[in-house]
Coordinates of C-alpha atoms and ligand atoms in Angstrom, one line a residue:
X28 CA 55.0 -47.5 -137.3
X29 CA 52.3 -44.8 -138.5
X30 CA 50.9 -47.9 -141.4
X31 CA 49.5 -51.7 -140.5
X32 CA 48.9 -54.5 -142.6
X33 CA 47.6 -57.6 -141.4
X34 CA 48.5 -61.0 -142.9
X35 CA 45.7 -63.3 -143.0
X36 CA 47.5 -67.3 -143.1
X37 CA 50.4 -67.7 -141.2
X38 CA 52.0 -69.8 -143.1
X39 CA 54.5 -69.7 -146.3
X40 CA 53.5 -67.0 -148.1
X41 CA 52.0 -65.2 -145.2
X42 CA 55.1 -65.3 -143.0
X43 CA 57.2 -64.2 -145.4
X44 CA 55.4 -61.4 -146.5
X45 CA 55.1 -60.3 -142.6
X46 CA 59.4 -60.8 -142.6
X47 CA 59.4 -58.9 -145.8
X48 CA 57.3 -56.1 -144.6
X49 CA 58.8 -55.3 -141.1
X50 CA 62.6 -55.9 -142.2
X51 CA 61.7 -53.2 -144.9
X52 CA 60.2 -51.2 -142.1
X53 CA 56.8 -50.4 -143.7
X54 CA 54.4 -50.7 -141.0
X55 CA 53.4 -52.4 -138.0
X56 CA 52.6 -56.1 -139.2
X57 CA 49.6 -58.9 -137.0
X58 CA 50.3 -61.9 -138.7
X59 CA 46.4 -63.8 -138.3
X60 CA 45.7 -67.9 -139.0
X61 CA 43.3 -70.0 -138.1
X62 CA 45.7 -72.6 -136.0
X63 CA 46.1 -72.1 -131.9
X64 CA 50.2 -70.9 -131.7
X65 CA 51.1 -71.1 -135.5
X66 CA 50.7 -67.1 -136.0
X67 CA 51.7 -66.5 -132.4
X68 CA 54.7 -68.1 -132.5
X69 CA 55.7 -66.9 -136.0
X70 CA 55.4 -63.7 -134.9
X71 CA 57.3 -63.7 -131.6
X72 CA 60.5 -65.2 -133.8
X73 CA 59.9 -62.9 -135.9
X74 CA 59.9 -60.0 -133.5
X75 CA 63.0 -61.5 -131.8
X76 CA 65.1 -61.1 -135.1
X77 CA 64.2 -57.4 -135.2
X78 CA 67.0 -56.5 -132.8
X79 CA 69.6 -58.3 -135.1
X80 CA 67.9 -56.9 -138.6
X81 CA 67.4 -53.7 -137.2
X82 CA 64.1 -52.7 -137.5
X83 CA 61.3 -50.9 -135.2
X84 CA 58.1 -52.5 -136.7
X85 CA 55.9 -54.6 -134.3
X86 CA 54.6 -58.1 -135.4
X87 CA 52.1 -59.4 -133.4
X88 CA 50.1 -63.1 -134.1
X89 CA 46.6 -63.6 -133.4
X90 CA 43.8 -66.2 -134.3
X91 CA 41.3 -63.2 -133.4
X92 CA 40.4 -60.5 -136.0
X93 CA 39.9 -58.2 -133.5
X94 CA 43.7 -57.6 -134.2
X95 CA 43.5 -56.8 -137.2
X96 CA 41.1 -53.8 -136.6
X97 CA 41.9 -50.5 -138.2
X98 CA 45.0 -52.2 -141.0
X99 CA 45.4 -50.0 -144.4
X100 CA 46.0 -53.1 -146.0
X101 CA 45.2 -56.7 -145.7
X102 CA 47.1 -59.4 -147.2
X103 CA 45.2 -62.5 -147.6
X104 CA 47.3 -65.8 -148.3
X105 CA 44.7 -68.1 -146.7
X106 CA 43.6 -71.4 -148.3
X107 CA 44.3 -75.0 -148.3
X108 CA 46.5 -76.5 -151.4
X109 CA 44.8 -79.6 -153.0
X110 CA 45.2 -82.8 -151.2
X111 CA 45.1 -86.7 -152.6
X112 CA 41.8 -87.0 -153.5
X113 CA 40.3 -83.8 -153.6
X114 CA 38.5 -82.8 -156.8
X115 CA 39.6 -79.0 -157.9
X116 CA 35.4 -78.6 -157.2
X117 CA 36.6 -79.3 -153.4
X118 CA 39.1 -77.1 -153.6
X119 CA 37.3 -74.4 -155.4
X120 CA 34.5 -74.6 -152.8
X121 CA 36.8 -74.9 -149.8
X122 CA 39.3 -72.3 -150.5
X123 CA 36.1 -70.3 -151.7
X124 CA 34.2 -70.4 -148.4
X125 CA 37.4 -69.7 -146.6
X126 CA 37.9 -66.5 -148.6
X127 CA 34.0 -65.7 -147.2
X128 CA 34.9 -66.5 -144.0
X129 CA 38.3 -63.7 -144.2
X130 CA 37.0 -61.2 -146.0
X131 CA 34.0 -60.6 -144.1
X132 CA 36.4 -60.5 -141.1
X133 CA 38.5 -58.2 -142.0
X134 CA 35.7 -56.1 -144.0
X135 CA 34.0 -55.5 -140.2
X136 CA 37.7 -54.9 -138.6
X137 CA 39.0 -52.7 -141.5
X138 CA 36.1 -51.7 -143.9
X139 CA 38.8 -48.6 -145.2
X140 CA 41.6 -51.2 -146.2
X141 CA 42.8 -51.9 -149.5
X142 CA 42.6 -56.2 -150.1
X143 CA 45.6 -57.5 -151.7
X144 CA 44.8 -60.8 -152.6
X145 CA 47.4 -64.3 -153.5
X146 CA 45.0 -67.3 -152.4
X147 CA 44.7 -69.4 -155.6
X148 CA 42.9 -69.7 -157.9
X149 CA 43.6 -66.4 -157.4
X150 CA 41.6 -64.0 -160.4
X151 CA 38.1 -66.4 -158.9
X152 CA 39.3 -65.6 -155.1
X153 CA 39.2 -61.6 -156.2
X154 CA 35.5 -62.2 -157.0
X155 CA 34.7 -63.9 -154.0
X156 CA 36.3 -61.0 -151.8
X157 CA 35.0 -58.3 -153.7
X158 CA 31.5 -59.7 -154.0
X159 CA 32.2 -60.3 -150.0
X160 CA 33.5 -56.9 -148.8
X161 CA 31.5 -54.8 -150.5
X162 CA 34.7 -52.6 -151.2
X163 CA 34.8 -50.7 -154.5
X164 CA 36.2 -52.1 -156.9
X165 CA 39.8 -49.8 -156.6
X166 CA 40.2 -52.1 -152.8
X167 CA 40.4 -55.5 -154.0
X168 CA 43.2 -56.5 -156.5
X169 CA 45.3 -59.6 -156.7
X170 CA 48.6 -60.6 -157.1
X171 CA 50.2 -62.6 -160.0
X172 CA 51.1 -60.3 -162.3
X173 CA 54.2 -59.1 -160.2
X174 CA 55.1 -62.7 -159.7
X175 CA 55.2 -63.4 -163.4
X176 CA 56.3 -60.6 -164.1
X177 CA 59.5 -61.2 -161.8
X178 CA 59.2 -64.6 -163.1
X179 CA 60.0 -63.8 -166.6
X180 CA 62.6 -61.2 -165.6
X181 CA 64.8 -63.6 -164.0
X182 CA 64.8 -66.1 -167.1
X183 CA 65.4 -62.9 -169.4
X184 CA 68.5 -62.2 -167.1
X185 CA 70.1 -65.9 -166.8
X186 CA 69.4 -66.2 -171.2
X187 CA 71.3 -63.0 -171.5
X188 CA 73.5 -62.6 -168.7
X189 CA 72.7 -59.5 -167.7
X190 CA 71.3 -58.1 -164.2
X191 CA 67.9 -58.5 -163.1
X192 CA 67.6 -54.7 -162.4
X193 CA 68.1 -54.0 -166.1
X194 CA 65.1 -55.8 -166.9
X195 CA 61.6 -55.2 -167.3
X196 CA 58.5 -57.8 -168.0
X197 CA 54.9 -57.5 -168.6
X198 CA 52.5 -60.5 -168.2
X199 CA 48.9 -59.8 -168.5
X200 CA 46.2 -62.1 -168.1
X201 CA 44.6 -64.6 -165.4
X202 CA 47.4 -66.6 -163.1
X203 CA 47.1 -70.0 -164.9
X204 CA 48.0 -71.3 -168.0
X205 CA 46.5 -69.3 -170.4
X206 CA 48.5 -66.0 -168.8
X207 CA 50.1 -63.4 -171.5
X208 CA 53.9 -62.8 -170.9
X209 CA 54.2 -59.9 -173.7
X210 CA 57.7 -60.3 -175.1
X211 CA 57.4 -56.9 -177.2
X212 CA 56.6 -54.9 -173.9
X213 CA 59.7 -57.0 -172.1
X214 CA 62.8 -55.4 -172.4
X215 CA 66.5 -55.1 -171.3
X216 CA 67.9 -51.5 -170.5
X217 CA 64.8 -50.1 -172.4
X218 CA 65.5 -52.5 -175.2
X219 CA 62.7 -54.8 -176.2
X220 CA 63.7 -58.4 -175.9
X221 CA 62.1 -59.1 -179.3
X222 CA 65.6 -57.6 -180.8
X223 CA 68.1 -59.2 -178.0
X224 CA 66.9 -63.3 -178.6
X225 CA 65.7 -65.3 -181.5
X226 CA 61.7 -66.2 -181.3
X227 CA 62.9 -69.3 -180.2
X228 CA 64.4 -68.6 -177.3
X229 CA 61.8 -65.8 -176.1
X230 CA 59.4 -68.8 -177.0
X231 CA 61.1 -71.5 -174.7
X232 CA 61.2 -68.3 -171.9
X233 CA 57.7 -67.8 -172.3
X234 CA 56.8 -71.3 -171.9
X235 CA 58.6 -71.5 -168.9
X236 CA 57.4 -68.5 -167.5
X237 CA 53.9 -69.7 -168.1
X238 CA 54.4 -72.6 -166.0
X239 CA 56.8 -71.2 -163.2
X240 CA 54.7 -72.1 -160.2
X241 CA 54.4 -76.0 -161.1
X242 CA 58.4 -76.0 -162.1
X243 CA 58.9 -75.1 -157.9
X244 CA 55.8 -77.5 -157.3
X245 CA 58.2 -80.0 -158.6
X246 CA 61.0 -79.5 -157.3
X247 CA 59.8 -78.7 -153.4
X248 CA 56.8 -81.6 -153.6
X249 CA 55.2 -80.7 -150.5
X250 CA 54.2 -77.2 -150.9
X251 CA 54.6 -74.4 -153.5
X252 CA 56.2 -71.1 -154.4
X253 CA 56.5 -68.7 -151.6
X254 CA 59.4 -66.6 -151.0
X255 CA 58.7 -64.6 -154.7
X256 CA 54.9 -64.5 -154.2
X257 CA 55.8 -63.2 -151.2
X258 CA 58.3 -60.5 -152.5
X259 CA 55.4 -59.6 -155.1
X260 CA 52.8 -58.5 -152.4
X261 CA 55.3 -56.8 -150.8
X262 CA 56.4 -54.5 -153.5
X263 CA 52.3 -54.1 -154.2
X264 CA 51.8 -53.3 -150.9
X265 CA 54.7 -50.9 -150.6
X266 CA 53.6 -49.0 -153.6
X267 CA 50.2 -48.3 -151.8
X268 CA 51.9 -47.3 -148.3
X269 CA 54.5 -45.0 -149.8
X270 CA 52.0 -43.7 -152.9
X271 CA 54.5 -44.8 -154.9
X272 CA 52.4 -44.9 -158.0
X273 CA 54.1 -47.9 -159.2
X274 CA 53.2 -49.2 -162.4
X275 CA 52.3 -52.9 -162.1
X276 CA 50.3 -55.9 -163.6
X277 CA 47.9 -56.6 -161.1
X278 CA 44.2 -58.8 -161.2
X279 CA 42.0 -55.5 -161.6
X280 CA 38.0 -55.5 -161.8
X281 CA 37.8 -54.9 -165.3
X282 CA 34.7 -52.7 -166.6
X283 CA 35.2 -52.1 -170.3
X284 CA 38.9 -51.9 -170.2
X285 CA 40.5 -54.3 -172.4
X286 CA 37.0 -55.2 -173.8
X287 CA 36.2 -56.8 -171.0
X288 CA 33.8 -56.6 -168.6
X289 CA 32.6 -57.2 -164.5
X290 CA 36.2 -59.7 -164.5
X291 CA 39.3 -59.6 -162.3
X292 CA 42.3 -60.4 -164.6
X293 CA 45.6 -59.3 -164.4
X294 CA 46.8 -55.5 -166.5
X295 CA 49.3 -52.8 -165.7
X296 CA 47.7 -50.5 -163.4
X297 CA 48.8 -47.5 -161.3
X298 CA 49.1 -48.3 -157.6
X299 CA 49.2 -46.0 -154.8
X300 CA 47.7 -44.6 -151.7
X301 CA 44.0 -44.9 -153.0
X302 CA 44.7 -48.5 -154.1
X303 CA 44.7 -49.0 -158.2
X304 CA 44.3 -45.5 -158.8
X305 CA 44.6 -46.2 -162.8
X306 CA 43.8 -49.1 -165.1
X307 CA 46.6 -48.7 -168.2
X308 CA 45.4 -49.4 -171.4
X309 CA 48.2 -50.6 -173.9
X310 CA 48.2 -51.0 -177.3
X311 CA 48.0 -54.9 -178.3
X312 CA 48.5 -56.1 -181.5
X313 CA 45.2 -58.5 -182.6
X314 CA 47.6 -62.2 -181.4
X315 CA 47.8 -60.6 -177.8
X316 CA 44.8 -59.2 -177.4
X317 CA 42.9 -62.7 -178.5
X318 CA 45.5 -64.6 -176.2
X319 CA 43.8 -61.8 -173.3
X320 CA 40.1 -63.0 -174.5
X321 CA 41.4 -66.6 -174.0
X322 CA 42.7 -66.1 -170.6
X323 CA 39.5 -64.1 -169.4
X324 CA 37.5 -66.9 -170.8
X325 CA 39.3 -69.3 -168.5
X326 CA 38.8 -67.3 -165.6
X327 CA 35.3 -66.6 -166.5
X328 CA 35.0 -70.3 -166.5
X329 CA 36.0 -70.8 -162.6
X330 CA 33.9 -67.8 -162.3
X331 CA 30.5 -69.8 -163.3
X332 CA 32.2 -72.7 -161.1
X333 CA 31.9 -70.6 -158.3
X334 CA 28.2 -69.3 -158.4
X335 CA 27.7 -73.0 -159.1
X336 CA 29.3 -74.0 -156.2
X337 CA 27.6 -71.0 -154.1
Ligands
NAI8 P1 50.3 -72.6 -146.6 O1 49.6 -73.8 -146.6 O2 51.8 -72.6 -146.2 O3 49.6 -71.4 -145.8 C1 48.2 -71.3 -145.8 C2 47.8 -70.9 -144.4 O4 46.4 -70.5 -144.4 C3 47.9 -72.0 -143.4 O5 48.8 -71.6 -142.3 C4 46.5 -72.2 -142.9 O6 46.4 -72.6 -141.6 C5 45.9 -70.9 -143.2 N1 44.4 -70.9 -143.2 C6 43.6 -71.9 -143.7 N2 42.3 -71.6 -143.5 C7 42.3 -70.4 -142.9 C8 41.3 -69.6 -142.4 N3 40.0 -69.9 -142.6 N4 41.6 -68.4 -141.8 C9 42.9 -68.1 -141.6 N5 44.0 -68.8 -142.0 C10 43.6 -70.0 -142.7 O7 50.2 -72.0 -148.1 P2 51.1 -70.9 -148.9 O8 52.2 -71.6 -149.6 O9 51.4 -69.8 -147.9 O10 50.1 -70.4 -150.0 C11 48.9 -69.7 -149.6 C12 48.0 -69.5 -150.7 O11 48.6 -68.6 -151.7 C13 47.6 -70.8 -151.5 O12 46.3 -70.7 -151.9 C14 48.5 -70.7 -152.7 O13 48.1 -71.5 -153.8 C15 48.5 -69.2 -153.0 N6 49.6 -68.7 -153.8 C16 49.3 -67.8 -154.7 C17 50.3 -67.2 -155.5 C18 49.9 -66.2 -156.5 O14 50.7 -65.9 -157.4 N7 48.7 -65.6 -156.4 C19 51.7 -67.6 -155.3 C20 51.9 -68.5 -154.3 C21 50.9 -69.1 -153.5
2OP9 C1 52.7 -69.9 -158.1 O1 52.5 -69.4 -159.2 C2 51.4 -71.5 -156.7 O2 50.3 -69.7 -157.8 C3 51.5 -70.2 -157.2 O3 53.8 -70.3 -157.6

């Protein structure tokens, strides 16, 4: 394939996004993870499918970045969830000095890539990869937005019974609790849901939106959400390799925008070949744009956490 994107973590997210990618045929795809085998031998089955789903792209698994040299994008899904015992401050420092560890790897081996981000907590893990890399600030973006996004469009389509494809979502804001589904830019066939459901209803799909990743949690109990967080990097991904120009709520170094500043949160922006090529500035009433202040608060929070933790 003439594109590459390395994976970095081999393990649910990751490998699914590296079966996403080459079964869509976007590129050549090196799956890369810190345990002996794991990426090796994910890739090899993965590459022994591609007869049967008929696709060209090579995946290749490696523990070394040296594989990873020259990718247009890198994917970076690496991290460790929180174990019995752990304090989120463990977490926050582990999965923090992992993210270090990455992104200067694949900052040496690919200082031209574009970082698409999905380790959690994922708006503080843009700051650690930015600060990092080095990259400007179009390079590094996150991914939640899509996955709430698709989150809230499937509830939208099992309230009303319609298909997915009809539907469109917006949900701004950091990839926690205090995110911002925006019911008056959601819509059905161009129709905002605001006049297809009572409040209460859009309420109770809000509220479940907003805590989509713990209802999986639940019900897997060993792992979380992967096979839609994995679908959401894909499509970001895609829109950069094709210059699609996609419109899509992604965390983006804010400057100004929104009113705030020198913070990764998650608006619409325009993706393509250059990476977010546009921040898009909507219109929000006073309600939303206070429930965006709250958000960036919290994930201004983890921010100070971090340089604590530094
Ligand atoms: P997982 O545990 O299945 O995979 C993580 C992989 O990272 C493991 O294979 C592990 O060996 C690898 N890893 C750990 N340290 C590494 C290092 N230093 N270098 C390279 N690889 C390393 O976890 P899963 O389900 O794939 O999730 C990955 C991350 O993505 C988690 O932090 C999770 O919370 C996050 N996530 C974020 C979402 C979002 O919306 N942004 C959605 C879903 C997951
Ligand atoms: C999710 O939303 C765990 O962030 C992950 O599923």
């Amino acid at each position: 394939m003439e594109k590459k994107v390395t994976v970095i973590g081999a393990g649910n997210v990751g490998a699914t996004a590296a079966q996403r990618l080459a079964e869509k045929e976007l590129c050549d795809v090196v799956l890369i993870d810190v345990v002996d085998g794991l990426p090796q031998g994910k890739a090899l089955d993965l590459a022994e499918a591609a007869p049967i789903e008929t696709h060209d792209a090579r995946v290749t698994g490696s523990n070394s970045y040296e594989a990873s040299a020259g990718s247009d994008i890198i994917i970076i899904t690496a991290g460790i969830p929180r174990k019995p015992g752990m304090s989120r401050d463990d977490l926050l420092k582990t999965n923090m000095n992992i993210m270090k560890a990455v992104t200067s790897q694949v900052a040496k081996y690919s200082p031209d890539a574009i970082l698409i981000i999905v380790s959690n907590p994922l708006d503080a893990m843009c700051h650690v990869a930015y600060d990092t890399s080095g990259f400007p600030k179009h390079r590094v973006m996150g991914m939640a937005g899509v996955l709430d996004s698709a989150r809230f469009r499937a509830f939208i389509a099992m309230e009303l019974n319609v298909s997915v494809e009809s539907t469109h979502a917006f949900v701004l804001g950091g990839h926690g609790d205090t995110m911002v589904p925006l019911p008056r830019y959601s819509s059905v066939a161009g129709i905002p849901i605001t006049e297809l459901m009572s409040k209460d209803r859009i309420d109770a799909l809000v509220a479940r939106t907003r805590s989509g990743g713990a209802e999986i949690v639940n019900l897997l109990k060993t792992g979380s959400a992967f096979y839609a967080p994995a679908s959401a990097a894909v499509e970001m991904a895609e829109s950069i390799l094709k210059d699609k120009k996609k419109i899509l709520p992604c965390a983006a170094y804010l400057d100004g925008e929104y009113g705030i500043h020198n913070l990764f949160i998650g608006v619409p922006v325009k993706l393509g070949s250059k990476g977010i090529e546009e921040i898009i500035q909507i219109k929000l009433t006073d309600a939303e744009q206070a429930a965006l202040n709250k958000s960036a608060d919290a994930v201004k929070d983890l921010v100070s956490e971090l340089k604590r933790l530094s």
